Tab-separated table of C-alpha atoms in Angstrom:
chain	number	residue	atom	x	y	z
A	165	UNK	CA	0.000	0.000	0.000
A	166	UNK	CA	1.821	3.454	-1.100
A	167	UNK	CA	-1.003	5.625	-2.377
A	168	UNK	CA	-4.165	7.594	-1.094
A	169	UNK	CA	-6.014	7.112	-4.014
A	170	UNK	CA	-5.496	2.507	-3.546
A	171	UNK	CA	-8.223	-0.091	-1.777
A	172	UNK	CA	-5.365	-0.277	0.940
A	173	UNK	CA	-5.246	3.256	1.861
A	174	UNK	CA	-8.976	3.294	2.697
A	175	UNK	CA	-8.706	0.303	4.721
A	176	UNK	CA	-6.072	1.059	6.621
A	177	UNK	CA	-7.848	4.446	7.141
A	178	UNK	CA	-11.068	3.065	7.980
A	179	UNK	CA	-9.882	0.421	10.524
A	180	UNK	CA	-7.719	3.291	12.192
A	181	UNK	CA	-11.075	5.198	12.285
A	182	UNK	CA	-12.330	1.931	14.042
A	183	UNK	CA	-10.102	2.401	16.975
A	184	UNK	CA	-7.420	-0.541	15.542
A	185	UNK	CA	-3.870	-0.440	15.450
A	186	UNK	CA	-2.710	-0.795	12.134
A	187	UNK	CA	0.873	-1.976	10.577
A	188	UNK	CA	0.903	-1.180	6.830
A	189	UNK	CA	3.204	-2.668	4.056
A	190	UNK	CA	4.596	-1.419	0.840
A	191	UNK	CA	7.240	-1.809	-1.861
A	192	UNK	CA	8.367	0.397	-2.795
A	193	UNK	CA	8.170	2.697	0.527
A	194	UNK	CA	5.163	4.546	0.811
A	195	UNK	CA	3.993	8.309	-0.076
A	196	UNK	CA	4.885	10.557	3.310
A	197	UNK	CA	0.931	12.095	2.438
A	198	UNK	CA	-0.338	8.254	2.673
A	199	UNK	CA	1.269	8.142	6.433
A	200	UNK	CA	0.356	12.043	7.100
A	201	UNK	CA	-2.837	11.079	6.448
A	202	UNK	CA	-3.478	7.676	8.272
A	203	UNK	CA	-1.857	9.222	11.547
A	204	UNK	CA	-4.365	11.900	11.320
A	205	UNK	CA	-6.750	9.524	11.619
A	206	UNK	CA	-5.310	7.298	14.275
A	207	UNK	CA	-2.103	7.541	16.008
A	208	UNK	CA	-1.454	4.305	16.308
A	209	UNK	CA	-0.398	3.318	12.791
A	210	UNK	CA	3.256	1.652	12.096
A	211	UNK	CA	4.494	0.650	8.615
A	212	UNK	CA	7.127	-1.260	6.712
A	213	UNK	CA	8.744	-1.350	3.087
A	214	UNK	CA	9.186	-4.957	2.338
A	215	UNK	CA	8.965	-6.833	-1.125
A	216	UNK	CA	7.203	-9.618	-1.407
A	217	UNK	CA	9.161	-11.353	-4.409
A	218	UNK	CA	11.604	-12.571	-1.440
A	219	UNK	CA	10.190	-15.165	0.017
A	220	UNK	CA	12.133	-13.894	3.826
A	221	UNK	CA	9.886	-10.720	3.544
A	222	UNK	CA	6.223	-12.283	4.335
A	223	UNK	CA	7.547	-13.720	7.984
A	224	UNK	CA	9.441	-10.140	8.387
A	225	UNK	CA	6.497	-7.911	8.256
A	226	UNK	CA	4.548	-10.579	10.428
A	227	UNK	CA	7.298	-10.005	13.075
A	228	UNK	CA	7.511	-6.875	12.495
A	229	UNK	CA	3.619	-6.230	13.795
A	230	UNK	CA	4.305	-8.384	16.519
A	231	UNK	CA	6.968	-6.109	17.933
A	232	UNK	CA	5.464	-2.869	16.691
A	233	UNK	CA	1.852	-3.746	18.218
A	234	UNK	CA	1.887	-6.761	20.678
A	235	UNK	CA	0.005	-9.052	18.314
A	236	UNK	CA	-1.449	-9.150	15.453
A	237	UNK	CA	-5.223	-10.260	15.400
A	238	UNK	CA	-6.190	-9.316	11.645
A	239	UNK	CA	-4.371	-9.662	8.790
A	240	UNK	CA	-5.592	-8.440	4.708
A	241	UNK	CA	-3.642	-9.374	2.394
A	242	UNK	CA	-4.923	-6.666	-0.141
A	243	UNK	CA	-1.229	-6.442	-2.075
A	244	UNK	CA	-0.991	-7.468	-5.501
A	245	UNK	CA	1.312	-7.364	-8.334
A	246	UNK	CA	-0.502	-6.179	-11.939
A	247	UNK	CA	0.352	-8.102	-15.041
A	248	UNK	CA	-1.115	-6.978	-18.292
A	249	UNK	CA	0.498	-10.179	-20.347
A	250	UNK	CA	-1.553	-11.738	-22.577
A	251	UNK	CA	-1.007	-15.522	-23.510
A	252	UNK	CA	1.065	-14.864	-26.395
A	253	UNK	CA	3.748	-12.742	-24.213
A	254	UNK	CA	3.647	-15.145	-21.508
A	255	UNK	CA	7.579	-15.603	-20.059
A	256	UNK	CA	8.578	-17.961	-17.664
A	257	UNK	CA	10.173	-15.141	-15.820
A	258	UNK	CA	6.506	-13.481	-15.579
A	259	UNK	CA	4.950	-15.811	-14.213
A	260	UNK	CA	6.752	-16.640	-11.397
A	261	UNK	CA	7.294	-12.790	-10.689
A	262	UNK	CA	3.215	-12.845	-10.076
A	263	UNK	CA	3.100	-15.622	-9.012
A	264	UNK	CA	5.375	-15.138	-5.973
A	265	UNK	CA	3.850	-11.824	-5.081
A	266	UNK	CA	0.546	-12.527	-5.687
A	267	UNK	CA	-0.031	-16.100	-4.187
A	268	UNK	CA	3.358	-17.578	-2.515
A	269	UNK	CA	3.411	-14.443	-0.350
A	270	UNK	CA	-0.201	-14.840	0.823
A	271	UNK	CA	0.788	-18.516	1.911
A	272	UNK	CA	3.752	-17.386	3.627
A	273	UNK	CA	1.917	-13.980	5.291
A	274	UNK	CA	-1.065	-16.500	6.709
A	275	UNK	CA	1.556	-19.169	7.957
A	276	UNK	CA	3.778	-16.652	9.639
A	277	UNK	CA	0.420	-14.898	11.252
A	278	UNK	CA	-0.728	-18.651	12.957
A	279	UNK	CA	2.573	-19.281	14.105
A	280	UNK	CA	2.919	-15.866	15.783
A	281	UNK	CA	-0.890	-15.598	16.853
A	282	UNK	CA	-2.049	-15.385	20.217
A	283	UNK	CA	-5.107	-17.741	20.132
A	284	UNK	CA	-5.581	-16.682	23.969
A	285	UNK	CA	-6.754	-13.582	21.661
A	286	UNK	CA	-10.342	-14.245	20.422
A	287	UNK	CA	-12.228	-13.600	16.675
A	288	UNK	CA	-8.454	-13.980	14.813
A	289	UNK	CA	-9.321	-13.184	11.060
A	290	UNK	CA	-7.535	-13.531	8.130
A	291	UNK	CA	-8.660	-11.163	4.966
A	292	UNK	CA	-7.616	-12.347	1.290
A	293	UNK	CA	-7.884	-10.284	-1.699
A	294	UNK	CA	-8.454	-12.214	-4.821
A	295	UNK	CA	-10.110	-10.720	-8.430
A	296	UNK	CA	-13.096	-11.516	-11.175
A	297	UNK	CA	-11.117	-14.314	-12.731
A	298	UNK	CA	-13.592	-16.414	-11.761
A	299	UNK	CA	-16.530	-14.754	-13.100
A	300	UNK	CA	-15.583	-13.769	-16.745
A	301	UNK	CA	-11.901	-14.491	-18.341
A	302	UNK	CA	-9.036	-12.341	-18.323
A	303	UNK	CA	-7.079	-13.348	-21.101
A	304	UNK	CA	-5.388	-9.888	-21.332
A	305	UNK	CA	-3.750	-10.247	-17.167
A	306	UNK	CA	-3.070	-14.182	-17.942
A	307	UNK	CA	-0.179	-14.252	-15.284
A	308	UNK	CA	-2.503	-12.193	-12.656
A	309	UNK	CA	-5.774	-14.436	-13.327
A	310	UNK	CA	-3.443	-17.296	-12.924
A	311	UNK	CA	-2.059	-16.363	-9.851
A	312	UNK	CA	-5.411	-14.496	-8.250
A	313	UNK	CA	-7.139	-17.831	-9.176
A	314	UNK	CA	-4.816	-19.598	-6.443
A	315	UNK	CA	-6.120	-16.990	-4.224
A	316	UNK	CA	-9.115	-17.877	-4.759
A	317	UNK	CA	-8.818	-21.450	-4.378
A	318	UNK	CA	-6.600	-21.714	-1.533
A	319	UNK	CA	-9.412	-19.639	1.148
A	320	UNK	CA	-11.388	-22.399	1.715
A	321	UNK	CA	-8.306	-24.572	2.290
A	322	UNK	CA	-6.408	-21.935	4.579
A	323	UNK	CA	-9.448	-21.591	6.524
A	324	UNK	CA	-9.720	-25.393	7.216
A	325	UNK	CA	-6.319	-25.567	8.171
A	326	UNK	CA	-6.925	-22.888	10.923
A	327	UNK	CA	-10.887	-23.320	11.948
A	328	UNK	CA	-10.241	-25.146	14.939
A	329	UNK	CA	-8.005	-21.921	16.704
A	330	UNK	CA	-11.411	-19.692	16.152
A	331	UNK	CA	-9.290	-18.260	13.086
A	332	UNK	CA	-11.258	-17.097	10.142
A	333	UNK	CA	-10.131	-17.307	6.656
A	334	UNK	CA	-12.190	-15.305	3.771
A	335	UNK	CA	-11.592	-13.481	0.594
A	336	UNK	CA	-13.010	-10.311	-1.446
A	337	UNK	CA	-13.111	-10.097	-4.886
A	338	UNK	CA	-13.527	-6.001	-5.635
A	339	UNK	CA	-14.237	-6.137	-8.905
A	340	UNK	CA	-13.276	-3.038	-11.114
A	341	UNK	CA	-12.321	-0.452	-8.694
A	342	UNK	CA	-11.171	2.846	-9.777
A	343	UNK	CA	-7.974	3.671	-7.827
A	344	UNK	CA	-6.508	5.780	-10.749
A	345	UNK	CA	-5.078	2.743	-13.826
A	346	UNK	CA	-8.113	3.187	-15.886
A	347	UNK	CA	-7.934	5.210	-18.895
A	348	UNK	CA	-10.583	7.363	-19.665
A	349	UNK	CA	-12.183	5.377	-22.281
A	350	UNK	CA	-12.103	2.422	-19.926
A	351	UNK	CA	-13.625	4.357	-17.500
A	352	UNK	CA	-16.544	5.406	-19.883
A	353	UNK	CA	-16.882	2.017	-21.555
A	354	UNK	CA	-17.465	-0.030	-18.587
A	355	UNK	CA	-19.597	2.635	-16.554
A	356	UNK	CA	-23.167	1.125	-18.519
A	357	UNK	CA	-21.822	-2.279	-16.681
A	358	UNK	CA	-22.551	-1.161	-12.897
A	359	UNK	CA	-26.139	-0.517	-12.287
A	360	UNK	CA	-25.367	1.950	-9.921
A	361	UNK	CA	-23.766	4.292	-12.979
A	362	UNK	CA	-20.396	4.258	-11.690
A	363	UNK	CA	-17.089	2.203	-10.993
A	364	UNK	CA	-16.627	1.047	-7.459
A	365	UNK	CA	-14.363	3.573	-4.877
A	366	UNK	CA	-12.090	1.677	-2.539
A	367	UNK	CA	-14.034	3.411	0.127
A	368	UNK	CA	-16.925	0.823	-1.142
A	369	UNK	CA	-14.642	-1.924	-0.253
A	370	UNK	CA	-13.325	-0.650	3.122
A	371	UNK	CA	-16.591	-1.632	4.816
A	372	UNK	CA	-16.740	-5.112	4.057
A	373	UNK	CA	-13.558	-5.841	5.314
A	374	UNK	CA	-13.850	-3.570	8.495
A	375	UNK	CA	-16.631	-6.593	8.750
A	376	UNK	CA	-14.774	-9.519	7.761
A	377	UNK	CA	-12.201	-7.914	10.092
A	378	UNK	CA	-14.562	-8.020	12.936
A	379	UNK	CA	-15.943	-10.156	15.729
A	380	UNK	CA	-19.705	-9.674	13.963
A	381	UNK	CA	-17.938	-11.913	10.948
A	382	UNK	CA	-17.174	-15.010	13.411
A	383	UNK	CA	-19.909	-16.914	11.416
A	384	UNK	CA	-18.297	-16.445	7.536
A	385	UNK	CA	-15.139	-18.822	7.282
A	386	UNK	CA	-14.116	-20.180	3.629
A	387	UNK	CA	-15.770	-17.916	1.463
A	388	UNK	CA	-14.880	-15.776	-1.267
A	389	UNK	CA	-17.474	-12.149	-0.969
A	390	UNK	CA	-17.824	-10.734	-4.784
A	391	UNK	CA	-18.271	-7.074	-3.340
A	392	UNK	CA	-18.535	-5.806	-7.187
A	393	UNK	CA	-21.683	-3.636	-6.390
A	394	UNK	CA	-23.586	-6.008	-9.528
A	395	UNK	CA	-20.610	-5.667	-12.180
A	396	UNK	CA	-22.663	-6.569	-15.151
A	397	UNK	CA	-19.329	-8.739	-17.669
């Protein structure tokens, strides 16, 4: 998370809001108005630059809330590396760039958080961010669909694994959010799709995991929300 205008930002902002101390990640670093802003919100707010194509970083920024906060009770893994590579372009190289950001690292962030949990804590959640892949093709992001598709997969799995410690495991797909990549023709060329008449704001997504995120979500476990506001593909 390094912007104001990304899905992160306005979580991050919203569970500060919510009286939770937050640790947020980024690679590169992030803006100095992303962490002017956040502590104007909520004081208690702690971040780390860390990249998530080494496979050491996932268990580091784990730790790293663990000494910055006490213990860590929620973690969203909202990061994601974009990969506009269609099937033609495809490398080798590519997909195991994505792939290691983009699913190894949400293995790796989810097994360092249960090992360094405090199940004396109660409602422990875990938030996973996956994408539409499974709900239209997305032959021009192979690499992404590919590795968002694990994502997707894997929730039910994680959350078996870790059930039994009252540990939650669920995922959002967003849908098209508009956090600045869209050109202007894309933005005018999908708008007809949402029946509200525009693209979905990260600030519609902040809600549902402020839910997930809470105690009131002890009774969701495995399940993958499509909070797309009725995307019409």
């Amino acid at each position: 998370m390094g912007r104001t205008a990304g899905i992160g930002f306005a979580i991050a902002r919203r569970l500060l809001a919510d009286g939770t101390s937050v640790l947020i990640h980024a690679w590169p670093a992030p803006e100095q108005d992303v962490l002017d802003e956040l502590r104007a919100v909520g004081p208690q707010l702690a971040w780390l630059e860390a990249d998530f194509g080494d496979p050491e970083a996932p268990r580091r920024v784990i730790e790293h809330a663990v000494g910055k906060l006490g213990a860590v009770d929620v973690l969203v893994a909202n990061h994601a590396r974009s990969s506009n590579v269609a099937l033609a372009d495809v490398t080798a190289q590519e997909l195991d760039a994505v792939w290691a950001v983009n699913a190894r690292a949400v293995v790796l962030l989810v097994q360092a958080y249960a090992e360094l949990h405090d199940d004396s804590r109660p409602d422990g959640r875990v938030v996973l961010f996956t994408s539409g892949q499974h709900l239209g093709p997305m032959a021009g992001e192979l690499p992404y669909a590919a590795s968002k598709g694990a994502v997707h997969q894997m929730t039910r799995s994680l959350a078996d694994a870790l059930a039994g410690r009252g540990i939650t495991v669920n995922a959002v797909n967003p849908g098209p959010v508009d956090t600045g990549w869209p050109s202007e023709e894309l933005r005018e060329r999908l708008r007809p799709a949402f029946p509200s008449g525009r693209w979905g704001r990260p600030d519609d997504i902040a809600p549902v995991v402020a839910w997930l995120a809470s105690a009131e979500s002890a009774w969701l476990n495995g399940q993958v929300i499509d909070a797309e506001g009725g995307f019409r593909r």
